[in-house]
Amino acid sequence: MDATYEPTPPRLSYGRLFLRFLRFGLNAFGGPVAQIAMIRRALVEDEHWISSARFNRLLAVMQVLPGPEAHELCVHLGIAARGRFGGLLAGLGFMLPGLLLMLGVAWAYDRFLTETDAFDAALLGVQIVVLALIARAVRHIGGHALENRLLFGLAAGAFVATLAGVSFWVILATAGAVYGLMASGRRTAPWLALAAGLAAALTLRLSGLDQAPTFAPMTEAVTEPGAVALFWSGLKAGLLTFGGAYTAIPFVRADTVGRGWVEDGRFLDGVAFAGVLPAPLVIFCTFVGYLAGGWMGAAAITFGVFLPAFAFSMVLYERLEAVVADPRLHRTLTGIAAGVVGLIAATLLQLAWTTAGRVPSIWPALAILALALIVIWRWRSRLAAPLVIAGGALLGHALLG
């Protein structure tokens, strides 16, 4: 066969296209690596929608863009099959099973589990092992993003700045500008960008517009969580999710837990539930939106989170690969990714601090955390996260009750 030959997707009806990607959604267990492997096996190896080389290039593009890569792949391949409406149907099909399941979980959790303390110890065990999952994510994302000492320095600076209460907008803009300018060979401009970032942080602090430098979130809501505010929280997460859904955690937590709309423990429960459902992990936002604002809040934050994943492919489909090939964009996004690593690490420390304040005894909690870390670091399987979460519930019930 000619090496330049590029297969094309079959001409499916809209209904069959939706059902094809709905089946992917029903089997989307195990996180993005397992989801992408499933899509590759079906559409590259079995059904020949796209060549392996082009799939690899497309995956590289999706990894540069913010948002869940597997979902973005589905949207892009749906467009290739039946145009932009086909991309919309493919994306909806992939996300729909996880969305409906998470809505059901959020309703049941809010209706039953919050009205009794019978499951408190089990849920506390789950929250502890979620900390281990986030720690692994920091290690995994950092291993890919922090390629040199400058990037390590930017991540460390983002970590300290986050703990000091600096807005993540300032942190990420500064990290992206500093690394983008430094990697392009500039010598003075990166220092000016750093100075501008420090000045912006200081100005926001003195004006009272920045977040308070504290490990503990607010205990009372400053404002009621309306649909617009939750949509904006989701949109920020969708636009800033670089390197995996765990990178959405600090942004969503800052807007929801930080404003007193959701407690840290419930936030971590949402991350845990997302880890066992057939869905992109970022579906935890639906859970948080439901607890903060009911059905409308869940819809608003979910729409915000997934809007960029649809929009990038649907708006830039013909030029997407050319756009992300620009080296200036790569350099800036590399700096932003380093800043995100620092943000997640700082958020992990804050979550650990507040979780430690809720446990009845620190030593059993540390034992659960250590065991979870050992298992997830050594066991490479799509079943690792769900089973560790289930084990955390059992150990929490046994040791923390």
Coordinates of N, CA and C in Angstrom, one line a residue, residues 11 14 17 75-88 314:
R11 N -18.9 6.7 5.9 CA -20.0 7.7 5.9 C -21.1 7.2 6.7
Y14 N -25.9 10.3 11.2 CA -25.7 11.0 12.5 C -26.0 10.1 13.7
L17 N -23.3 7.5 14.1 CA -22.1 8.2 14.6 C -22.2 8.5 16.1
V75 N -14.2 14.5 19.3 CA -14.8 15.7 18.6 C -14.1 15.8 17.2
H76 N -12.8 15.8 17.2 CA -12.1 15.9 16.0 C -12.4 14.8 15.0
L77 N -12.5 13.6 15.4 CA -12.7 12.5 14.5 C -14.2 12.5 14.1
G78 N -15.1 13.0 14.9 CA -16.5 13.1 14.5 C -16.6 14.2 13.4
I79 N -15.8 15.2 13.5 CA -15.8 16.3 12.4 C -15.3 15.6 11.1
A80 N -14.2 14.8 11.2 CA -13.7 14.2 10.1 C -14.7 13.3 9.4
A81 N -15.6 12.7 10.2 CA -16.6 11.8 9.6 C -17.8 12.5 9.0
R82 N -18.4 13.5 9.8 CA -19.6 14.1 9.3 C -19.7 15.6 9.6
G83 N -18.6 16.3 9.5 CA -18.6 17.7 9.7 C -18.7 18.1 11.1
R84 N -19.0 19.4 11.3 CA -19.0 20.0 12.7 C -20.1 19.5 13.5
F85 N -21.3 19.2 12.9 CA -22.4 18.6 13.7 C -22.0 17.2 14.1
G86 N -21.3 16.5 13.2 CA -20.8 15.2 13.6 C -19.9 15.2 14.8
G87 N -19.0 16.3 14.8 CA -18.1 16.5 15.9 C -18.9 16.7 17.2
L88 N -19.9 17.5 17.1 CA -20.8 17.8 18.3 C -21.4 16.5 18.8
M314 N -13.9 22.5 16.7 CA -15.0 22.9 15.8 C -14.7 24.2 15.1

